[in-house]
Coordinates of C-alpha atoms in Angstrom, one line a residue:
Chain A
M1 CA -7.2 -13.0 45.5
I2 CA -10.5 -14.3 44.2
V3 CA -11.4 -12.7 40.9
T4 CA -14.7 -12.6 39.0
V5 CA -14.5 -12.1 35.3
V6 CA -17.7 -11.1 33.7
G7 CA -17.6 -12.0 30.0
V8 CA -15.1 -14.8 29.4
G9 CA -14.2 -13.8 25.8
L10 CA -11.0 -12.7 24.2
I11 CA -10.1 -9.9 26.7
G12 CA -11.7 -11.4 29.8
G13 CA -10.3 -14.8 29.2
S14 CA -6.8 -13.5 28.4
L15 CA -6.9 -11.5 31.6
A16 CA -8.0 -14.5 33.6
I17 CA -5.0 -16.5 32.2
S18 CA -2.5 -13.7 32.9
L19 CA -3.8 -13.1 36.5
K20 CA -3.5 -16.7 37.3
E21 CA 0.0 -17.0 35.7
K22 CA 1.3 -14.0 37.6
G23 CA 0.0 -15.2 40.9
L24 CA -2.4 -12.3 41.2
A25 CA -5.5 -14.5 41.3
N26 CA -5.7 -17.9 43.0
W27 CA -9.3 -18.6 42.0
I28 CA -11.2 -17.2 39.0
I29 CA -15.0 -17.2 38.8
G30 CA -16.5 -16.7 35.3
V31 CA -19.8 -15.0 34.7
D32 CA -21.3 -15.1 31.3
Q33 CA -24.8 -14.8 29.8
Q34 CA -23.9 -17.6 27.4
E35 CA -23.7 -20.9 29.3
N36 CA -21.7 -22.3 26.5
N37 CA -18.9 -19.8 27.0
L38 CA -18.6 -20.7 30.6
K39 CA -18.4 -24.4 29.7
K40 CA -15.7 -23.8 27.2
A41 CA -13.8 -21.4 29.4
Q42 CA -13.8 -24.1 32.1
E43 CA -12.7 -26.8 29.7
L44 CA -9.8 -24.6 28.6
H45 CA -8.9 -24.0 32.3
I46 CA -9.4 -20.3 31.8
I47 CA -11.7 -20.1 34.8
D48 CA -12.0 -22.3 37.9
E49 CA -15.8 -22.2 38.0
G50 CA -18.9 -20.6 36.5
A51 CA -21.4 -18.8 38.7
G52 CA -24.2 -16.2 38.8
L53 CA -23.1 -12.6 39.2
K54 CA -24.4 -12.0 42.7
D55 CA -22.9 -15.2 44.1
A56 CA -19.6 -14.6 42.3
M57 CA -19.4 -11.0 43.6
Q58 CA -20.0 -12.0 47.2
R59 CA -17.0 -14.3 47.1
S60 CA -14.6 -12.0 45.1
K61 CA -12.4 -9.1 45.8
L62 CA -11.9 -8.0 42.2
I63 CA -14.6 -7.9 39.5
I64 CA -13.5 -7.4 35.9
L65 CA -16.1 -6.4 33.5
A66 CA -15.1 -7.6 30.0
I67 CA -18.3 -7.2 28.1
P68 CA -19.4 -5.0 25.2
V69 CA -19.8 -1.4 26.3
D70 CA -23.6 -1.3 25.9
A71 CA -24.0 -4.3 28.2
L72 CA -21.6 -2.6 30.6
L73 CA -23.8 0.5 30.8
K74 CA -26.7 -1.7 31.8
I75 CA -25.0 -3.6 34.6
L76 CA -22.5 -1.3 36.1
P77 CA -24.9 0.8 38.3
D78 CA -26.3 -2.4 39.8
I79 CA -22.9 -3.8 40.4
L80 CA -21.8 -0.6 42.2
D81 CA -25.0 -0.7 44.2
N82 CA -24.0 -4.1 45.5
A83 CA -20.3 -3.3 46.0
T84 CA -18.8 -3.4 49.5
P85 CA -15.9 -1.1 50.5
D86 CA -13.6 -4.1 49.9
H87 CA -14.6 -4.6 46.3
V88 CA -12.7 -3.4 43.3
I89 CA -14.6 -3.1 40.1
M90 CA -12.6 -2.7 36.9
D91 CA -13.8 -2.5 33.3
V92 CA -11.9 -3.0 30.1
G93 CA -14.2 -1.1 27.7
S94 CA -13.1 0.7 24.6
T95 CA -15.1 3.9 25.2
K96 CA -15.1 5.8 28.5
E97 CA -17.1 9.0 28.5
K98 CA -20.6 7.6 28.7
I99 CA -19.8 5.0 31.3
L100 CA -18.1 7.5 33.5
Q101 CA -20.9 10.0 33.1
L102 CA -23.3 7.3 34.1
V103 CA -21.6 6.5 37.4
A104 CA -20.3 10.0 38.1
G105 CA -22.7 10.7 41.0
H106 CA -22.8 7.1 42.4
P107 CA -22.0 6.9 46.1
K108 CA -19.7 4.0 45.5
R109 CA -18.0 5.5 42.4
G110 CA -14.6 5.2 44.2
R111 CA -14.7 1.4 44.0
F112 CA -14.6 1.6 40.2
V113 CA -11.5 1.9 38.1
A114 CA -12.0 2.6 34.4
A115 CA -9.4 0.8 32.3
H116 CA -8.8 0.1 28.7
P117 CA -6.0 -2.3 27.6
M118 CA -4.9 -1.4 24.1
A119 CA -4.6 -5.0 23.0
G120 CA -6.7 -7.5 21.2
T121 CA -7.1 -9.6 18.1
E122 CA -9.8 -9.9 15.5
Y123 CA -11.1 -13.1 17.2
S124 CA -13.6 -13.4 20.0
G125 CA -14.9 -15.9 22.5
P126 CA -13.1 -18.0 25.1
E127 CA -11.2 -19.9 22.4
A128 CA -9.6 -16.6 21.4
A129 CA -8.1 -16.0 24.8
V130 CA -4.3 -16.2 24.7
R131 CA -1.3 -15.8 27.0
N132 CA 0.8 -12.7 26.9
L133 CA -1.9 -10.7 25.1
F134 CA -1.1 -7.7 27.3
L135 CA 2.7 -8.0 27.5
Q136 CA 4.3 -4.6 26.6
K137 CA 1.0 -3.2 25.6
T138 CA -0.5 0.1 26.9
M139 CA -3.2 0.2 29.6
V140 CA -5.1 3.4 29.8
L141 CA -6.6 4.3 33.1
C142 CA -9.2 7.1 33.0
D143 CA -10.2 9.7 35.5
V144 CA -8.3 8.0 38.3
K145 CA -8.8 10.9 40.6
N146 CA -12.4 9.6 41.1
S147 CA -11.3 6.1 42.1
D148 CA -10.4 5.3 45.7
E149 CA -6.7 5.0 46.3
D150 CA -6.7 1.4 47.4
A151 CA -8.9 0.3 44.4
L152 CA -6.5 2.1 42.0
E153 CA -3.5 0.4 43.6
V154 CA -5.0 -3.0 42.9
V155 CA -5.4 -2.2 39.2
E156 CA -2.0 -0.5 39.0
Q157 CA -0.4 -3.6 40.5
I158 CA -2.0 -5.7 37.8
V159 CA -0.7 -3.4 35.1
D160 CA 2.7 -3.7 36.6
K161 CA 2.8 -7.4 36.9
L162 CA 1.4 -7.9 33.4
Q163 CA 4.3 -5.7 32.2
M164 CA 2.1 -3.2 30.5
R165 CA 2.8 0.5 29.9
L166 CA 0.6 2.7 32.0
V167 CA -1.0 5.8 30.6
Y168 CA -3.4 8.1 32.5
M169 CA -6.1 10.1 30.6
N170 CA -9.4 11.7 31.2
A171 CA -12.3 10.1 29.6
E172 CA -12.7 12.8 26.9
E173 CA -9.1 12.5 25.8
H174 CA -9.4 8.8 25.8
D175 CA -12.4 8.6 23.5
L176 CA -10.9 11.2 21.1
H177 CA -7.5 9.4 20.8
T178 CA -8.9 5.9 20.5
A179 CA -11.2 7.1 17.7
Y180 CA -8.1 8.2 15.9
V181 CA -5.8 5.3 16.4
S182 CA -8.2 2.4 16.9
H183 CA -11.8 2.9 16.0
I184 CA -11.1 4.4 12.5
S185 CA -8.8 1.4 11.7
H186 CA -11.8 -0.9 12.2
I187 CA -14.1 1.2 10.1
T188 CA -11.5 1.3 7.3
S189 CA -11.0 -2.4 7.5
F190 CA -14.8 -3.2 7.5
A191 CA -15.3 -0.9 4.5
L192 CA -12.3 -2.4 2.7
A193 CA -13.7 -5.9 3.1
L194 CA -17.1 -4.8 1.8
T195 CA -15.4 -3.1 -1.1
V196 CA -13.5 -6.2 -2.2
L197 CA -16.4 -8.5 -1.6
E198 CA -18.5 -6.2 -3.7
K199 CA -16.1 -5.9 -6.6
E200 CA -14.6 -9.3 -6.5
K201 CA -17.4 -11.7 -7.3
E202 CA -14.8 -14.4 -8.1
Q203 CA -13.9 -15.1 -4.5
G204 CA -11.4 -17.6 -5.4
R205 CA -9.3 -14.8 -7.0
I206 CA -9.2 -13.0 -3.7
F207 CA -7.7 -16.1 -2.1
E208 CA -5.2 -16.7 -4.9
L209 CA -4.0 -13.1 -5.1
A210 CA -4.3 -11.8 -1.5
S211 CA -0.8 -11.2 -0.2
G212 CA 0.3 -10.2 3.3
G213 CA -0.5 -6.6 2.5
F214 CA -4.1 -7.2 1.8
E215 CA -4.5 -9.6 4.7
S216 CA -3.0 -7.1 7.2
T217 CA -5.2 -4.3 6.0
V218 CA -8.4 -6.3 6.1
R219 CA -7.7 -8.4 9.1
L220 CA -9.8 -6.3 11.5
A221 CA -12.8 -6.8 9.3
K222 CA -13.1 -10.2 11.0
S223 CA -14.0 -8.4 14.3
S224 CA -17.3 -9.0 16.0
P225 CA -20.2 -6.6 15.5
D226 CA -21.4 -7.4 19.0
M227 CA -18.3 -5.7 20.3
W228 CA -17.9 -2.9 17.7
V229 CA -21.3 -1.6 17.1
P230 CA -21.6 -0.4 20.7
I231 CA -18.2 1.2 20.5
F232 CA -19.1 3.2 17.4
K233 CA -22.4 4.1 19.0
H234 CA -20.8 5.3 22.2
N235 CA -18.0 7.2 20.5
R236 CA -20.2 8.4 17.6
S237 CA -19.2 12.0 17.3
N238 CA -15.4 11.4 17.5
V239 CA -15.7 8.5 15.1
L240 CA -17.8 10.6 12.7
D241 CA -15.2 13.4 12.9
V242 CA -12.3 11.2 12.0
L243 CA -14.3 9.3 9.4
D244 CA -15.0 12.6 7.7
E245 CA -11.3 13.3 7.6
H246 CA -10.6 9.8 6.2
I247 CA -13.1 10.2 3.4
H248 CA -11.7 13.6 2.6
Q249 CA -8.2 12.1 2.3
L250 CA -9.4 9.3 0.0
Q251 CA -11.3 11.9 -2.1
Q252 CA -8.2 14.0 -2.3
M253 CA -6.2 11.0 -3.6
K254 CA -9.0 10.2 -6.0
T255 CA -9.0 13.7 -7.4
L256 CA -5.3 13.7 -7.9
L257 CA -5.5 10.4 -9.8
E258 CA -8.4 11.7 -11.9
E259 CA -6.4 14.8 -12.8
E260 CA -3.3 12.7 -13.3
D261 CA -1.4 15.0 -10.9
Y262 CA 1.3 12.4 -10.1
E263 CA 3.6 14.9 -8.6
A264 CA 1.1 15.9 -5.9
F265 CA 0.2 12.3 -5.4
Y266 CA 3.9 11.5 -4.8
K267 CA 4.1 14.2 -2.2
L268 CA 1.0 12.9 -0.5
I269 CA 2.5 9.4 -0.2
Q270 CA 5.7 10.9 1.1
K271 CA 3.7 12.7 3.7
S272 CA 1.9 9.5 4.8
N273 CA 5.3 7.8 5.0
K274 CA 5.9 10.0 8.1
I275 CA 4.0 7.4 10.1
K276 CA 7.3 5.4 9.9
K277 CA 8.8 7.8 12.4
I278 CA 6.1 7.2 14.9
L279 CA 5.6 3.5 14.6
K280 CA 9.3 2.4 14.8
Chain B
M1 CA 22.8 -20.3 -14.8
I2 CA 24.1 -16.7 -14.8
V3 CA 21.4 -14.3 -13.8
T4 CA 21.2 -10.5 -14.1
V5 CA 18.9 -8.7 -11.6
V6 CA 18.1 -5.2 -12.7
G7 CA 17.0 -3.3 -9.6
V8 CA 18.5 -4.9 -6.5
G9 CA 15.8 -3.7 -4.0
L10 CA 13.3 -5.7 -1.9
I11 CA 12.0 -7.9 -4.7
G12 CA 15.1 -8.1 -6.9
G13 CA 17.3 -8.7 -3.9
S14 CA 15.0 -11.3 -2.4
L15 CA 14.8 -13.2 -5.7
A16 CA 18.6 -13.1 -6.0
I17 CA 18.9 -14.7 -2.6
S18 CA 16.3 -17.4 -3.4
L19 CA 17.8 -18.3 -6.8
K20 CA 21.2 -18.8 -5.3
E21 CA 19.9 -20.8 -2.4
K22 CA 17.8 -23.1 -4.6
G23 CA 20.8 -23.7 -6.9
L24 CA 19.0 -22.0 -9.8
A25 CA 21.7 -19.4 -10.2
N26 CA 25.5 -19.8 -9.7
W27 CA 26.4 -16.2 -10.4
I28 CA 24.3 -13.1 -9.9
I29 CA 25.1 -9.8 -11.6
G30 CA 23.4 -6.8 -10.2
V31 CA 22.5 -3.7 -12.3
D32 CA 21.2 -0.6 -10.6
Q33 CA 21.1 3.1 -11.4
Q34 CA 22.1 3.8 -7.9
E35 CA 25.7 2.9 -7.4
N36 CA 25.1 2.8 -3.6
N37 CA 22.5 0.0 -4.0
L38 CA 25.0 -2.2 -5.9
K39 CA 27.6 -1.6 -3.2
K40 CA 25.2 -2.5 -0.4
A41 CA 23.9 -5.6 -2.3
Q42 CA 27.4 -6.8 -2.8
E43 CA 28.3 -6.2 0.9
L44 CA 25.2 -8.2 1.8
H45 CA 26.2 -11.0 -0.6
I46 CA 23.0 -10.6 -2.4
I47 CA 24.8 -10.2 -5.8
D48 CA 28.2 -11.5 -6.9
E49 CA 29.1 -8.4 -8.9
G50 CA 27.7 -5.1 -10.2
A51 CA 27.9 -4.3 -13.8
G52 CA 26.4 -2.2 -16.6
L53 CA 23.3 -3.6 -18.3
K54 CA 24.8 -4.4 -21.7
D55 CA 27.8 -6.2 -20.3
A56 CA 25.6 -8.1 -17.8
M57 CA 23.2 -9.1 -20.5
Q58 CA 25.9 -10.5 -22.7
R59 CA 27.0 -12.8 -19.9
S60 CA 23.6 -13.9 -18.6
K61 CA 20.9 -16.4 -19.5
L62 CA 18.1 -14.9 -17.4
I63 CA 17.5 -11.2 -16.9
I64 CA 15.1 -10.2 -14.1
L65 CA 13.6 -6.7 -14.2
A66 CA 12.8 -5.7 -10.7
I67 CA 12.3 -1.9 -11.1
P68 CA 9.3 0.4 -10.8
V69 CA 6.8 -0.1 -13.7
D70 CA 7.5 3.3 -15.3
A71 CA 11.2 2.5 -15.5
L72 CA 10.3 -0.9 -16.9
L73 CA 8.3 0.7 -19.7
K74 CA 11.4 2.7 -20.7
I75 CA 13.9 0.0 -20.8
L76 CA 12.1 -3.2 -21.9
P77 CA 12.0 -2.5 -25.6
D78 CA 15.7 -1.9 -25.7
I79 CA 16.4 -5.0 -23.7
L80 CA 14.3 -7.1 -26.1
D81 CA 16.1 -5.4 -29.1
N82 CA 19.4 -6.8 -27.7
A83 CA 18.0 -10.2 -26.7
T84 CA 19.4 -13.3 -28.3
P85 CA 17.3 -16.5 -28.8
D86 CA 18.9 -17.9 -25.7
H87 CA 17.9 -15.0 -23.3
V88 CA 15.0 -15.2 -21.0
I89 CA 13.6 -11.8 -19.8
M90 CA 11.3 -11.7 -16.9
D91 CA 9.7 -8.8 -15.0
V92 CA 8.1 -8.7 -11.6
G93 CA 6.0 -5.6 -12.1
S94 CA 2.6 -5.0 -10.3
T95 CA 0.8 -3.9 -13.5
K96 CA 0.7 -5.7 -16.7
E97 CA -1.5 -4.3 -19.4
K98 CA 0.6 -1.3 -20.5
I99 CA 3.8 -3.3 -20.5
L100 CA 2.4 -6.1 -22.6
Q101 CA 0.7 -3.7 -25.0
L102 CA 4.1 -1.9 -25.4
V103 CA 5.9 -5.1 -26.5
A104 CA 3.0 -6.8 -28.2
G105 CA 4.4 -6.4 -31.7
H106 CA 8.1 -6.8 -30.8
P107 CA 9.8 -9.5 -33.0
K108 CA 11.5 -11.0 -29.8
R109 CA 8.3 -10.8 -27.7
G110 CA 8.6 -14.5 -27.1
R111 CA 11.7 -14.1 -24.9
F112 CA 9.7 -12.1 -22.4
V113 CA 7.7 -13.7 -19.6
A114 CA 5.5 -11.3 -17.6
A115 CA 5.5 -12.3 -14.0
H116 CA 4.1 -10.8 -10.7
P117 CA 5.0 -12.4 -7.4
M118 CA 2.2 -11.5 -4.9
A119 CA 4.7 -10.9 -2.1
G120 CA 6.5 -8.0 -0.6
T121 CA 6.8 -5.9 2.6
E122 CA 6.5 -2.2 3.2
Y123 CA 10.3 -1.8 3.1
S124 CA 12.5 -1.1 0.1
G125 CA 16.2 -1.2 -1.0
P126 CA 18.7 -4.1 -0.8
E127 CA 18.6 -4.1 3.0
A128 CA 14.9 -5.0 2.8
A129 CA 15.7 -8.2 0.8
V130 CA 14.9 -11.3 2.8
R131 CA 15.0 -15.1 2.4
N132 CA 11.8 -17.0 1.9
L133 CA 9.8 -13.9 0.8
F134 CA 8.2 -15.9 -1.9
L135 CA 7.6 -19.2 -0.1
Q136 CA 4.0 -20.3 -0.4
K137 CA 3.1 -17.1 -2.2
T138 CA 1.3 -16.8 -5.5
M139 CA 3.2 -16.0 -8.8
V140 CA 1.0 -14.7 -11.5
L141 CA 2.2 -15.3 -15.1
C142 CA 0.4 -13.2 -17.7
D143 CA -0.4 -13.9 -21.3
V144 CA 1.9 -16.8 -21.4
K145 CA 0.7 -17.9 -24.8
N146 CA 2.9 -15.1 -26.2
S147 CA 6.0 -16.3 -24.5
D148 CA 8.3 -18.9 -26.1
E149 CA 7.9 -22.3 -24.6
D150 CA 11.5 -22.7 -23.4
A151 CA 11.5 -19.2 -21.9
L152 CA 8.3 -20.0 -20.0
E153 CA 9.8 -23.2 -18.8
V154 CA 12.7 -21.4 -17.2
V155 CA 10.3 -19.2 -15.2
E156 CA 8.0 -22.0 -14.3
Q157 CA 10.9 -23.9 -12.9
I158 CA 11.8 -21.0 -10.7
V159 CA 8.2 -20.8 -9.5
D160 CA 8.3 -24.5 -8.7
K161 CA 11.7 -24.4 -6.9
L162 CA 10.7 -21.4 -4.9
Q163 CA 7.6 -23.3 -3.8
M164 CA 5.2 -20.7 -5.0
R165 CA 1.6 -21.2 -6.2
L166 CA 1.3 -20.6 -9.9
V167 CA -1.6 -18.7 -11.4
Y168 CA -2.1 -17.9 -15.1
M169 CA -4.1 -14.8 -16.1
N170 CA -4.4 -12.4 -19.0
A171 CA -3.0 -8.9 -18.4
E172 CA -6.5 -7.4 -18.2
E173 CA -7.7 -9.8 -15.5
H174 CA -4.4 -9.3 -13.6
D175 CA -4.7 -5.6 -13.5
L176 CA -8.3 -5.7 -12.4
H177 CA -7.9 -8.2 -9.6
T178 CA -4.7 -6.7 -8.3
A179 CA -6.5 -3.3 -8.1
Y180 CA -9.1 -5.1 -5.9
V181 CA -6.8 -7.1 -3.6
S182 CA -3.6 -5.2 -3.5
H183 CA -3.6 -1.6 -4.9
I184 CA -6.7 -0.5 -2.9
S185 CA -5.1 -1.7 0.3
H186 CA -2.2 0.6 -0.2
I187 CA -4.5 3.6 -1.0
T188 CA -6.5 2.9 2.1
S189 CA -3.4 2.6 4.2
F190 CA -1.8 5.8 2.8
A191 CA -5.1 7.7 3.5
L192 CA -5.4 6.3 7.0
A193 CA -1.9 7.4 7.9
L194 CA -2.7 10.9 6.5
T195 CA -5.9 11.0 8.5
V196 CA -4.3 10.1 11.7
L197 CA -1.3 12.4 11.2
E198 CA -3.8 15.2 10.4
K199 CA -6.1 14.6 13.4
E200 CA -3.5 13.5 15.9
K201 CA -1.2 16.4 16.4
E202 CA 0.1 14.9 19.6
Q203 CA 2.2 12.3 17.9
G204 CA 3.3 10.8 21.2
R205 CA -0.3 9.7 21.8
I206 CA -0.3 7.7 18.5
F207 CA 2.8 5.9 19.8
E208 CA 1.3 5.2 23.2
L209 CA -2.1 4.1 22.1
A210 CA -1.4 2.4 18.8
S211 CA -2.2 -1.3 19.2
G212 CA -1.6 -4.2 16.8
G213 CA -4.8 -3.4 15.0
F214 CA -3.7 0.1 14.0
E215 CA -0.2 -1.0 13.1
S216 CA -1.4 -3.7 10.8
T217 CA -3.9 -1.4 9.0
V218 CA -1.4 1.4 8.5
R219 CA 1.7 -0.7 7.9
L220 CA 1.5 -0.4 4.1
A221 CA 1.7 3.4 4.4
K222 CA 5.4 3.0 4.9
S223 CA 5.7 1.9 1.3
S224 CA 7.8 3.8 -1.2
P225 CA 6.2 6.4 -3.5
D226 CA 8.8 5.5 -6.1
M227 CA 7.2 2.1 -6.5
W228 CA 3.6 3.0 -5.9
V229 CA 2.9 6.1 -7.9
P230 CA 3.8 4.3 -11.2
I231 CA 1.5 1.4 -10.2
F232 CA -1.4 3.8 -9.6
K233 CA -0.6 5.6 -12.8
H234 CA -0.5 2.4 -14.9
N235 CA -3.6 0.9 -13.3
R236 CA -5.4 4.2 -13.0
S237 CA -8.9 3.3 -14.2
N238 CA -9.2 0.1 -12.2
V239 CA -7.8 1.8 -9.1
L240 CA -10.3 4.7 -9.6
D241 CA -13.1 2.2 -10.0
V242 CA -12.4 0.3 -6.7
L243 CA -11.5 3.6 -4.9
D244 CA -15.0 4.9 -5.8
E245 CA -16.5 1.8 -4.3
H246 CA -14.4 2.1 -1.2
I247 CA -15.5 5.7 -0.7
H248 CA -19.1 4.7 -1.2
Q249 CA -18.8 2.0 1.4
L250 CA -17.3 4.5 3.9
Q251 CA -20.0 7.0 3.1
Q252 CA -22.6 4.3 3.7
M253 CA -21.2 3.6 7.1
K254 CA -21.0 7.3 7.9
T255 CA -24.7 7.8 6.9
L256 CA -25.8 4.9 9.1
L257 CA -23.8 6.3 12.0
E258 CA -25.2 9.8 11.5
E259 CA -28.8 8.4 11.4
E260 CA -28.0 6.1 14.3
D261 CA -29.3 3.1 12.4
Y262 CA -27.3 0.6 14.4
E263 CA -29.2 -2.4 13.2
A264 CA -28.2 -1.7 9.6
F265 CA -24.7 -0.9 10.8
Y266 CA -24.6 -4.3 12.5
K267 CA -25.7 -6.1 9.4
L268 CA -23.0 -4.3 7.4
I269 CA -20.3 -5.5 9.7
Q270 CA -21.7 -9.0 9.6
K271 CA -21.5 -8.8 5.8
S272 CA -17.9 -7.7 6.0
N273 CA -17.1 -10.6 8.3
K274 CA -17.6 -12.9 5.3
I275 CA -14.0 -12.1 4.4
K276 CA -13.2 -14.7 7.2
K277 CA -14.3 -17.5 4.9
I278 CA -12.0 -16.4 2.1
L279 CA -8.9 -15.6 4.2
K280 CA -8.7 -18.7 6.3

């Protein structure tokens, strides 16, 4: 199968590597607005060639859209316009409601499969692409009833060969749950980095004292705004809702500390410890 | 050297393992209020024997106090009362001001070296003790001018043999900086776990969707309240100060999202990205 990957960054690049490795793709065409990314991706043998979108599409069976969600909204209708009944179009975006609303009435909606691999790192660009990024991770497929059966099968086969766990959701559920378990973690981490940078003017001290705990909590604050601002924008109301709850929880801890109610503080920590049962 | 480790949990146990391995201790006596911990620690070959504190002290050169900071405040004065000029007493507590104020006027203050290894995991108890926990990590020694030279040398030799980075600070600086780079991370993580547990009633969905990002941000929420409540209590004003700043940062992000000011939001994330430069 000839595959076009639009956006040869962390996710697109890692998918390209995996598809080749698993024998699902024998030729990968990269499409990217940044000429430099295409060059690097080719040097790193992530793609076989770089091309323009139209040309790449004409020669490919599967088109993977691995670009920020705002860019996706802009190009997906055009791509569907140009799709043939043989094309499979798949995205990997972190929000789903807006994109699926946008193409809901499109005559070729069936060629599109909305996918979200729950995997990533805090790095970006083709150099960030890695093997096995998706191994044992979850792939969410959204509103699959609106995808053509044969298009869905192509994507499900990828999920299977990449040894991912498959979860089906509707777009609304997806955006709600990802706000809870992914988007809020990023907000927290960005805010924590800002907090420490603000308080800790002696940056050398951060370096000296930061232990594994700090590093893991703040790691996501290295993530790219190009990817994350559109996610927060497109999942705004869910993110605001969970952010409200998070601020409330922090304020509750603050109040208990101000009042020196250490017994209640202890119970709160015990309650938070329940996360152990869920995350092994 | 015969070493007594009071509190054979994550830190005490890991230190015991390292001291034996590096040839710094040839016999380790464990002291623990929980009989069960002593039994486990002996089964795991972390300690050579369990004993009562007085007996253990009489036979040891070095006494390591690896217990929560509130318990430390209770027993340190007694331990110093019973110390001989040959004893070296070292703690590993996460807050320093209160403990050093407490023993400031003690006639045997010089035998005490206040230490804080910036290392740990979210687990506790003797089963959590691991080899190489301290390798390449930072050891902070506080107010060393008040420790006897020979006592300090014993501890500095340990730091050296364990291949740790050595940093000297006064107690006030220590408590300020650890609030910024360690204590606030734990608060954030506890609050994030509470947030997600509150919002996400379908706990199976957390498990399905949680990716590496969520796990690393929430990992510290598995930490023990027995250890952490005393830390927050003893470093209350610094923790409140940085917690205020953190809530402020989150509120700022919330406001920008409410007002849909994505340009300012973008700049804020870019600013937080500066943490990259500090943490490799």
